[in-house]
PDB file of C-alpha atoms in Angstrom:
ATOM      1  CA  MET J 240     186.480  66.289  51.831  1.00  0.00           C
ATOM      2  CA  SER J 241     186.232  63.852  54.484  1.00  0.00           C
ATOM      3  CA  ASN J 242     183.736  60.951  53.970  1.00  0.00           C
ATOM      4  CA  THR J 243     184.428  59.414  58.240  1.00  0.00           C
ATOM      5  CA  ARG J 244     182.686  57.846  60.026  1.00  0.00           C
ATOM      6  CA  PRO J 245     181.740  58.143  64.209  1.00  0.00           C
ATOM      7  CA  HIS J 246     183.429  55.115  65.156  1.00  0.00           C
ATOM      8  CA  LEU J 247     182.204  52.886  68.981  1.00  0.00           C
ATOM      9  CA  SER J 248     184.820  52.460  71.224  1.00  0.00           C
ATOM     10  CA  VAL J 249     183.369  50.170  74.132  1.00  0.00           C
ATOM     11  CA  GLY J 250     186.547  50.333  76.411  1.00  0.00           C
ATOM     12  CA  ALA J 251     186.217  53.469  76.194  1.00  0.00           C
ATOM     13  CA  ALA J 252     182.446  54.263  76.675  1.00  0.00           C
ATOM     14  CA  ILE J 253     182.563  51.662  79.502  1.00  0.00           C
ATOM     15  CA  LYS J 254     185.235  53.602  81.281  1.00  0.00           C
ATOM     16  CA  ALA J 255     183.494  57.129  80.478  1.00  0.00           C
ATOM     17  CA  GLY J 256     179.058  54.940  81.397  1.00  0.00           C
ATOM     18  CA  TRP J 257     181.941  53.927  84.811  1.00  0.00           C
ATOM     19  CA  THR J 258     182.712  57.522  85.588  1.00  0.00           C
ATOM     20  CA  ALA J 259     179.501  59.101  84.917  1.00  0.00           C
ATOM     21  CA  PHE J 260     177.891  56.771  87.545  1.00  0.00           C
ATOM     22  CA  ASN J 261     180.411  57.497  90.240  1.00  0.00           C
ATOM     23  CA  LEU J 262     180.097  60.922  90.167  1.00  0.00           C
ATOM     24  CA  ALA J 263     176.464  60.129  91.737  1.00  0.00           C
ATOM     25  CA  PRO J 264     175.745  56.633  92.109  1.00  0.00           C
ATOM     26  CA  TRP J 265     173.528  56.447  95.363  1.00  0.00           C
ATOM     27  CA  ALA J 266     171.176  59.053  93.539  1.00  0.00           C
ATOM     28  CA  PHE J 267     171.048  56.468  90.225  1.00  0.00           C
ATOM     29  CA  VAL J 268     170.452  53.088  92.860  1.00  0.00           C
ATOM     30  CA  GLY J 269     168.472  54.972  94.652  1.00  0.00           C
ATOM     31  CA  PHE J 270     166.385  56.220  91.123  1.00  0.00           C
ATOM     32  CA  LEU J 271     166.166  52.979  90.318  1.00  0.00           C
ATOM     33  CA  LEU J 272     164.707  51.215  93.878  1.00  0.00           C
ATOM     34  CA  LEU J 273     162.421  53.744  93.530  1.00  0.00           C
ATOM     35  CA  SER J 274     160.743  53.894  90.279  1.00  0.00           C
ATOM     36  CA  GLY J 275     161.631  49.524  90.433  1.00  0.00           C
ATOM     37  CA  VAL J 276     159.352  49.593  93.777  1.00  0.00           C
ATOM     38  CA  LEU J 277     156.171  52.010  92.509  1.00  0.00           C
ATOM     39  CA  ALA J 278     155.939  50.350  89.824  1.00  0.00           C
ATOM     40  CA  GLN J 279     154.780  47.088  91.174  1.00  0.00           C
ATOM     41  CA  LEU J 280     152.910  47.884  94.224  1.00  0.00           C
ATOM     42  CA  ALA J 281     150.900  49.503  91.359  1.00  0.00           C
ATOM     43  CA  ASN J 282     151.035  46.077  89.568  1.00  0.00           C
ATOM     44  CA  PHE J 283     148.110  45.454  92.341  1.00  0.00           C
ATOM     45  CA  ILE J 284     145.590  48.816  92.256  1.00  0.00           C
ATOM     46  CA  PRO J 285     142.590  46.847  90.301  1.00  0.00           C
ATOM     47  CA  PHE J 286     141.271  47.453  87.465  1.00  0.00           C
ATOM     48  CA  ILE J 287     144.031  50.576  86.077  1.00  0.00           C
ATOM     49  CA  GLY J 288     147.234  48.882  87.634  1.00  0.00           C
ATOM     50  CA  GLY J 289     148.930  48.073  84.536  1.00  0.00           C
ATOM     51  CA  LEU J 290     149.070  50.455  82.950  1.00  0.00           C
ATOM     52  CA  ILE J 291     149.673  53.163  86.312  1.00  0.00           C
ATOM     53  CA  SER J 292     153.076  50.792  86.162  1.00  0.00           C
ATOM     54  CA  LEU J 293     153.478  51.695  82.182  1.00  0.00           C
ATOM     55  CA  VAL J 294     153.983  54.969  83.438  1.00  0.00           C
ATOM     56  CA  ILE J 295     156.061  54.495  86.404  1.00  0.00           C
ATOM     57  CA  ASN J 296     158.545  52.790  84.349  1.00  0.00           C
ATOM     58  CA  LEU J 297     158.204  55.412  81.497  1.00  0.00           C
ATOM     59  CA  TRP J 298     159.270  57.972  84.204  1.00  0.00           C
ATOM     60  CA  GLY J 299     161.997  55.805  85.720  1.00  0.00           C
ATOM     61  CA  GLY J 300     163.175  55.173  82.106  1.00  0.00           C
ATOM     62  CA  VAL J 301     163.033  58.900  81.098  1.00  0.00           C
ATOM     63  CA  GLY J 302     164.731  59.632  84.876  1.00  0.00           C
ATOM     64  CA  MET J 303     167.468  57.012  84.152  1.00  0.00           C
ATOM     65  CA  ILE J 304     168.595  58.554  81.154  1.00  0.00           C
ATOM     66  CA  ARG J 305     167.977  62.546  82.437  1.00  0.00           C
ATOM     67  CA  GLY J 306     170.322  61.056  85.312  1.00  0.00           C
ATOM     68  CA  ALA J 307     173.226  59.142  82.498  1.00  0.00           C
ATOM     69  CA  TRP J 308     172.670  61.990  80.130  1.00  0.00           C
ATOM     70  CA  MET J 309     173.771  65.357  82.662  1.00  0.00           C
ATOM     71  CA  ALA J 310     176.923  62.956  84.186  1.00  0.00           C
ATOM     72  CA  LEU J 311     177.684  62.168  80.957  1.00  0.00           C
ATOM     73  CA  GLU J 312     178.374  66.005  80.473  1.00  0.00           C
ATOM     74  CA  GLY J 313     180.177  66.398  83.818  1.00  0.00           C
ATOM     75  CA  GLN J 314     177.029  67.876  85.923  1.00  0.00           C
ATOM     76  CA  ALA J 315     176.555  65.046  89.295  1.00  0.00           C
ATOM     77  CA  PRO J 316     172.114  64.670  89.413  1.00  0.00           C
ATOM     78  CA  SER J 317     171.331  64.915  92.490  1.00  0.00           C
ATOM     79  CA  PHE J 318     167.584  62.968  92.999  1.00  0.00           C
ATOM     80  CA  ALA J 319     165.089  65.389  92.135  1.00  0.00           C
ATOM     81  CA  ASP J 320     167.083  65.454  88.318  1.00  0.00           C
ATOM     82  CA  PHE J 321     165.822  61.813  87.956  1.00  0.00           C
ATOM     83  CA  THR J 322     162.005  62.694  90.036  1.00  0.00           C
ATOM     84  CA  ARG J 323     161.265  65.537  87.486  1.00  0.00           C
ATOM     85  CA  TRP J 324     158.403  64.588  85.869  1.00  0.00           C
ATOM     86  CA  ASN J 325     158.455  65.066  82.145  1.00  0.00           C
ATOM     87  CA  GLY J 326     154.888  64.351  80.313  1.00  0.00           C
ATOM     88  CA  VAL J 327     155.818  65.020  76.570  1.00  0.00           C
ATOM     89  CA  ALA J 328     159.898  62.864  77.302  1.00  0.00           C
ATOM     90  CA  LEU J 329     157.000  60.337  78.517  1.00  0.00           C
ATOM     91  CA  TRP J 330     155.178  60.110  75.627  1.00  0.00           C
ATOM     92  CA  ARG J 331     157.630  60.749  73.142  1.00  0.00           C
ATOM     93  CA  LEU J 332     159.433  57.306  75.131  1.00  0.00           C
ATOM     94  CA  PHE J 333     156.688  55.457  74.981  1.00  0.00           C
ATOM     95  CA  ASN J 334     155.652  56.265  71.182  1.00  0.00           C
ATOM     96  CA  ARG J 335     158.942  54.873  69.731  1.00  0.00           C
ATOM     97  CA  GLN J 336     159.118  52.250  72.253  1.00  0.00           C
ATOM     98  CA  PHE J 337     155.058  51.172  70.858  1.00  0.00           C
ATOM     99  CA  VAL J 338     155.718  52.047  67.724  1.00  0.00           C
ATOM    100  CA  LEU J 339     158.715  49.338  67.817  1.00  0.00           C
ATOM    101  CA  ALA J 340     156.983  47.163  68.958  1.00  0.00           C
ATOM    102  CA  LEU J 341     153.873  47.149  66.199  1.00  0.00           C
ATOM    103  CA  VAL J 342     156.147  46.501  63.200  1.00  0.00           C
ATOM    104  CA  LEU J 343     157.521  44.296  65.447  1.00  0.00           C
ATOM    105  CA  VAL J 344     154.338  41.807  65.753  1.00  0.00           C
ATOM    106  CA  PRO J 345     154.054  40.788  61.595  1.00  0.00           C
ATOM    107  CA  PHE J 346     157.436  39.315  62.321  1.00  0.00           C
ATOM    108  CA  ALA J 347     156.545  37.865  65.010  1.00  0.00           C
ATOM    109  CA  LEU J 348     153.650  36.144  64.042  1.00  0.00           C
ATOM    110  CA  LEU J 349     154.897  35.370  60.509  1.00  0.00           C
ATOM    111  CA  PHE J 350     157.615  32.935  63.006  1.00  0.00           C
ATOM    112  CA  LEU J 351     155.257  31.218  65.933  1.00  0.00           C
ATOM    113  CA  GLY J 352     152.914  30.311  63.030  1.00  0.00           C
ATOM    114  CA  VAL J 353     155.656  28.685  61.436  1.00  0.00           C
ATOM    115  CA  LEU J 354     156.468  27.421  64.315  1.00  0.00           C
ATOM    116  CA  MET J 355     152.931  26.193  65.303  1.00  0.00           C
ATOM    117  CA  GLY J 356     152.810  24.618  61.585  1.00  0.00           C
ATOM    118  CA  ALA J 357     156.483  22.380  61.676  1.00  0.00           C
ATOM    119  CA  ALA J 358     155.468  21.582  65.644  1.00  0.00           C
ATOM    120  CA  ASP J 359     152.202  19.927  64.474  1.00  0.00           C
ATOM    121  CA  ALA J 360     150.855  22.341  66.884  1.00  0.00           C
ATOM    122  CA  TRP J 361     147.609  22.793  66.926  1.00  0.00           C
ATOM    123  CA  SER J 362     146.990  18.928  66.257  1.00  0.00           C
ATOM    124  CA  VAL J 363     148.728  19.341  70.009  1.00  0.00           C
ATOM    125  CA  LEU J 364     147.278  21.379  71.937  1.00  0.00           C
ATOM    126  CA  SER J 365     143.493  21.393  70.801  1.00  0.00           C
ATOM    127  CA  PRO J 366     142.141  18.381  72.830  1.00  0.00           C
ATOM    128  CA  LEU J 367     144.277  20.309  75.698  1.00  0.00           C
ATOM    129  CA  MET J 368     141.777  23.279  74.570  1.00  0.00           C
ATOM    130  CA  ASN J 369     138.659  22.178  74.475  1.00  0.00           C
ATOM    131  CA  LEU J 370     139.612  19.695  78.685  1.00  0.00           C
ATOM    132  CA  ALA J 371     139.811  23.283  79.871  1.00  0.00           C
ATOM    133  CA  LEU J 372     136.888  24.497  78.574  1.00  0.00           C
ATOM    134  CA  THR J 373     134.532  21.005  80.319  1.00  0.00           C
ATOM    135  CA  VAL J 374     137.178  20.666  83.690  1.00  0.00           C
ATOM    136  CA  ASP J 375     137.011  23.547  86.152  1.00  0.00           C
ATOM    137  CA  PRO J 376     140.428  24.678  86.166  1.00  0.00           C
ATOM    138  CA  SER J 377     141.974  22.705  89.808  1.00  0.00           C
ATOM    139  CA  ASP J 378     141.008  19.871  88.213  1.00  0.00           C
ATOM    140  CA  PRO J 379     144.844  17.819  88.085  1.00  0.00           C
ATOM    141  CA  GLN J 380     144.253  15.870  84.789  1.00  0.00           C
ATOM    142  CA  LEU J 381     144.804  19.628  82.987  1.00  0.00           C
ATOM    143  CA  ALA J 382     147.333  19.779  84.570  1.00  0.00           C
ATOM    144  CA  GLU J 383     148.653  16.509  83.292  1.00  0.00           C
ATOM    145  CA  ALA J 384     147.606  17.067  80.251  1.00  0.00           C
ATOM    146  CA  GLY J 385     149.639  20.535  79.990  1.00  0.00           C
ATOM    147  CA  ALA J 386     152.791  18.756  81.026  1.00  0.00           C
ATOM    148  CA  THR J 387     152.138  15.837  78.006  1.00  0.00           C
ATOM    149  CA  ALA J 388     151.521  18.417  75.523  1.00  0.00           C
ATOM    150  CA  VAL J 389     154.486  20.104  76.433  1.00  0.00           C
ATOM    151  CA  LYS J 390     156.529  17.663  75.406  1.00  0.00           C
ATOM    152  CA  THR J 391     155.123  16.532  73.380  1.00  0.00           C
ATOM    153  CA  LEU J 392     155.805  20.307  71.737  1.00  0.00           C
ATOM    154  CA  ALA J 393     159.449  19.894  72.936  1.00  0.00           C
ATOM    155  CA  GLY J 394     159.888  16.594  70.662  1.00  0.00           C
ATOM    156  CA  ASN J 395     157.912  17.622  67.988  1.00  0.00           C
ATOM    157  CA  ILE J 396     159.799  20.651  67.714  1.00  0.00           C
ATOM    158  CA  ALA J 397     163.463  18.854  68.145  1.00  0.00           C
ATOM    159  CA  SER J 398     162.386  16.712  65.162  1.00  0.00           C
ATOM    160  CA  SER J 399     161.432  18.957  62.986  1.00  0.00           C
ATOM    161  CA  PRO J 400     164.644  21.036  60.995  1.00  0.00           C
ATOM    162  CA  LEU J 401     162.020  23.612  59.811  1.00  0.00           C
ATOM    163  CA  ALA J 402     160.697  23.976  63.575  1.00  0.00           C
ATOM    164  CA  VAL J 403     165.374  24.033  64.152  1.00  0.00           C
ATOM    165  CA  ALA J 404     165.045  26.177  61.280  1.00  0.00           C
ATOM    166  CA  THR J 405     162.560  28.942  62.047  1.00  0.00           C
ATOM    167  CA  ILE J 406     163.666  29.222  66.358  1.00  0.00           C
ATOM    168  CA  VAL J 407     167.560  30.181  65.171  1.00  0.00           C
ATOM    169  CA  ILE J 408     166.323  32.592  62.937  1.00  0.00           C
ATOM    170  CA  ALA J 409     164.310  34.158  64.959  1.00  0.00           C
ATOM    171  CA  TRP J 410     165.826  34.389  67.208  1.00  0.00           C
ATOM    172  CA  LEU J 411     169.418  36.438  64.734  1.00  0.00           C
ATOM    173  CA  PHE J 412     166.559  38.737  63.866  1.00  0.00           C
ATOM    174  CA  ALA J 413     165.849  39.904  67.354  1.00  0.00           C
ATOM    175  CA  THR J 414     169.549  39.884  67.791  1.00  0.00           C
ATOM    176  CA  TYR J 415     170.206  41.922  65.504  1.00  0.00           C
ATOM    177  CA  ILE J 416     166.901  43.700  65.474  1.00  0.00           C
ATOM    178  CA  GLN J 417     167.688  44.071  69.941  1.00  0.00           C
ATOM    179  CA  VAL J 418     171.519  45.963  68.336  1.00  0.00           C
ATOM    180  CA  ASN J 419     170.295  48.455  66.060  1.00  0.00           C
ATOM    181  CA  GLN J 420     167.981  49.448  68.455  1.00  0.00           C
ATOM    182  CA  THR J 421     169.998  50.191  71.349  1.00  0.00           C
ATOM    183  CA  PHE J 422     170.438  53.130  71.694  1.00  0.00           C
ATOM    184  CA  LEU J 423     166.471  53.646  70.845  1.00  0.00           C
ATOM    185  CA  GLY J 424     165.731  54.919  74.410  1.00  0.00           C
ATOM    186  CA  PHE J 425     168.279  58.163  73.361  1.00  0.00           C
ATOM    187  CA  ILE J 426     167.689  58.694  70.585  1.00  0.00           C
ATOM    188  CA  ALA J 427     163.381  59.133  70.906  1.00  0.00           C
ATOM    189  CA  LEU J 428     164.789  61.673  73.967  1.00  0.00           C
ATOM    190  CA  LEU J 429     167.690  63.913  72.939  1.00  0.00           C
ATOM    191  CA  GLU J 430     166.884  63.618  69.396  1.00  0.00           C
ATOM    192  CA  ASP J 431     164.344  66.187  67.443  1.00  0.00           C
ATOM    193  CA  ARG J 432     162.213  62.862  65.162  1.00  0.00           C
ATOM    194  CA  GLY J 433     159.296  61.206  65.044  1.00  0.00           C
ATOM    195  CA  PRO J 434     159.191  57.152  65.899  1.00  0.00           C
ATOM    196  CA  ILE J 435     159.644  56.166  62.033  1.00  0.00           C
ATOM    197  CA  ALA J 436     162.404  58.312  62.009  1.00  0.00           C
ATOM    198  CA  THR J 437     164.204  57.564  65.276  1.00  0.00           C
ATOM    199  CA  ILE J 438     163.825  53.356  63.998  1.00  0.00           C
ATOM    200  CA  THR J 439     165.768  53.416  61.096  1.00  0.00           C
ATOM    201  CA  ARG J 440     168.409  56.605  62.074  1.00  0.00           C
ATOM    202  CA  GLY J 441     168.939  53.395  64.631  1.00  0.00           C
ATOM    203  CA  ILE J 442     169.405  51.255  62.336  1.00  0.00           C
ATOM    204  CA  THR J 443     171.203  53.951  59.876  1.00  0.00           C
ATOM    205  CA  VAL J 444     174.325  54.716  62.832  1.00  0.00           C
ATOM    206  CA  VAL J 445     174.607  51.461  63.896  1.00  0.00           C
ATOM    207  CA  GLN J 446     175.494  49.452  60.824  1.00  0.00           C
ATOM    208  CA  GLY J 447     178.636  50.413  60.995  1.00  0.00           C
ATOM    209  CA  GLN J 448     178.993  49.738  64.064  1.00  0.00           C
ATOM    210  CA  TRP J 449     177.030  46.509  64.127  1.00  0.00           C
ATOM    211  CA  TRP J 450     179.860  44.403  66.227  1.00  0.00           C
ATOM    212  CA  GLU J 451     181.583  47.523  68.164  1.00  0.00           C
ATOM    213  CA  VAL J 452     177.578  47.210  69.371  1.00  0.00           C
ATOM    214  CA  LEU J 453     176.948  43.399  69.671  1.00  0.00           C
ATOM    215  CA  ALA J 454     180.098  43.055  71.778  1.00  0.00           C
ATOM    216  CA  LEU J 455     178.987  46.417  73.785  1.00  0.00           C
ATOM    217  CA  LEU J 456     175.745  44.749  74.406  1.00  0.00           C
ATOM    218  CA  ILE J 457     177.297  41.488  75.775  1.00  0.00           C
ATOM    219  CA  LEU J 458     180.084  43.047  77.913  1.00  0.00           C
ATOM    220  CA  GLN J 459     176.217  44.847  79.550  1.00  0.00           C
ATOM    221  CA  VAL J 460     175.270  41.618  79.932  1.00  0.00           C
ATOM    222  CA  VAL J 461     178.272  39.959  81.906  1.00  0.00           C
ATOM    223  CA  ILE J 462     178.090  42.736  84.689  1.00  0.00           C
ATOM    224  CA  VAL J 463     174.389  42.102  84.615  1.00  0.00           C
ATOM    225  CA  LEU J 464     175.046  38.326  85.826  1.00  0.00           C
ATOM    226  CA  ILE J 465     178.282  39.740  87.528  1.00  0.00           C
ATOM    227  CA  GLY J 466     175.254  42.638  89.667  1.00  0.00           C
ATOM    228  CA  PHE J 467     173.546  38.945  89.939  1.00  0.00           C
ATOM    229  CA  LEU J 468     175.999  37.702  91.479  1.00  0.00           C
ATOM    230  CA  ALA J 469     176.837  39.682  94.397  1.00  0.00           C
ATOM    231  CA  CYS J 470     173.624  39.381  95.575  1.00  0.00           C
ATOM    232  CA  LEU J 471     170.392  41.894  94.649  1.00  0.00           C
ATOM    233  CA  VAL J 472     172.701  45.566  95.906  1.00  0.00           C
ATOM    234  CA  GLY J 473     174.732  44.777  93.113  1.00  0.00           C
ATOM    235  CA  LEU J 474     172.015  44.054  90.347  1.00  0.00           C
ATOM    236  CA  PHE J 475     170.259  47.595  91.007  1.00  0.00           C
ATOM    237  CA  ALA J 476     173.781  48.947  90.338  1.00  0.00           C
ATOM    238  CA  ALA J 477     175.303  46.892  87.642  1.00  0.00           C
ATOM    239  CA  ALA J 478     171.592  48.648  85.738  1.00  0.00           C
ATOM    240  CA  PRO J 479     172.230  52.237  85.830  1.00  0.00           C
ATOM    241  CA  VAL J 480     176.541  52.240  84.572  1.00  0.00           C
ATOM    242  CA  CYS J 481     174.465  49.873  81.855  1.00  0.00           C
ATOM    243  CA  VAL J 482     172.585  53.001  81.289  1.00  0.00           C
ATOM    244  CA  CYS J 483     175.537  55.378  81.606  1.00  0.00           C
ATOM    245  CA  ILE J 484     177.875  52.844  79.601  1.00  0.00           C
ATOM    246  CA  THR J 485     175.060  53.131  76.476  1.00  0.00           C
ATOM    247  CA  GLY J 486     174.929  56.290  77.003  1.00  0.00           C
ATOM    248  CA  ALA J 487     178.860  57.544  76.390  1.00  0.00           C
ATOM    249  CA  ALA J 488     178.524  55.076  73.463  1.00  0.00           C
ATOM    250  CA  TYR J 489     175.333  56.949  71.664  1.00  0.00           C
ATOM    251  CA  ARG J 490     177.372  60.103  71.693  1.00  0.00           C
ATOM    252  CA  GLN J 491     180.364  58.627  70.089  1.00  0.00           C
ATOM    253  CA  LEU J 492     178.040  57.862  67.247  1.00  0.00           C
ATOM    254  CA  PHE J 493     175.718  59.711  68.200  1.00  0.00           C
ATOM    255  CA  GLY J 494     176.231  63.530  68.736  1.00  0.00           C
ATOM    256  CA  THR J 495     176.584  64.691  72.041  1.00  0.00           C
ATOM    257  CA  THR J 496     173.296  67.855  71.443  1.00  0.00           C
ATOM    258  CA  ASP J 497     170.177  67.729  73.521  1.00  0.00           C
ATOM    259  CA  ALA J 498     167.417  68.569  70.153  1.00  0.00           C
ATOM    260  CA  VAL J 499     164.971  68.927  72.197  1.00  0.00           C
ATOM    261  CA  GLY J 500     166.272  70.626  75.589  1.00  0.00           C
ATOM    262  CA  LEU J 501     165.429  67.436  77.679  1.00  0.00           C
ATOM    263  CA  LEU J 502     168.214  68.388  80.488  1.00  0.00           C
ATOM    264  CA  SER J 503     166.894  72.305  80.152  1.00  0.00           C
ATOM    265  CA  ASP J 504     163.501  72.194  79.465  1.00  0.00           C
ATOM    266  CA  PRO J 505     160.316  69.811  80.664  1.00  0.00           C
ATOM    267  CA  SER J 506     157.777  70.208  78.307  1.00  0.00           C
ATOM    268  CA  SER J 507     160.036  69.951  75.357  1.00  0.00           C
ATOM    269  CA  ARG J 508     159.250  68.252  72.416  1.00  0.00           C
TER     270      ARG J 508
END
């Protein structure tokens, strides 16, 4: 009985992702531009702008994953394939991301509490907060006090071994989670799993390929930096290329099954 586990080939994932992007480059870039502009414009709407922007970003995420998956299947996605509304898919993506954030909140508060304590932040910030309550926000002395507090905090952190160790541990922990949850969006939209099962699925599968997935993420950062250096147009091309590369890597590690009918059924679970 074979007990071999899927193995990630970073080079193959990059090649497959680039090939997929090239099936419909203008549709990928155009949709990213459209969703990005709409999300920014929504922020100007009073009271509900943030909520509308969140929905648009989720719509953009679902559209990008759908388009990448179609392209990886060998189909050139049309612009309509990207823009198609699927409220259930939006909800699946949102609640998986939200639950992950909730799981991480206690860790973030722990790291922040230890860091603030080690840097004696409360004694540094208390005078600043008292001043903020007694002067006009435009008062120059408030800005000066804020700058002084920041410098003092930075010095306290740099001189505290515990504070430095906390920052390093927090960074390592964040990197570990980022690598394990690289495929969260694809798992959420393509596998029929609840929020916690989606999170643990990423950890379980990636654990044996952690360094390979880290290398994949580093190369994606390099691609985005190259896109940034190639001006804004290059950046808008680099982002969907990275989505396609992530999708190609997902197919190597998790399989090619669309268990909830993301492509075929807009009302899929």
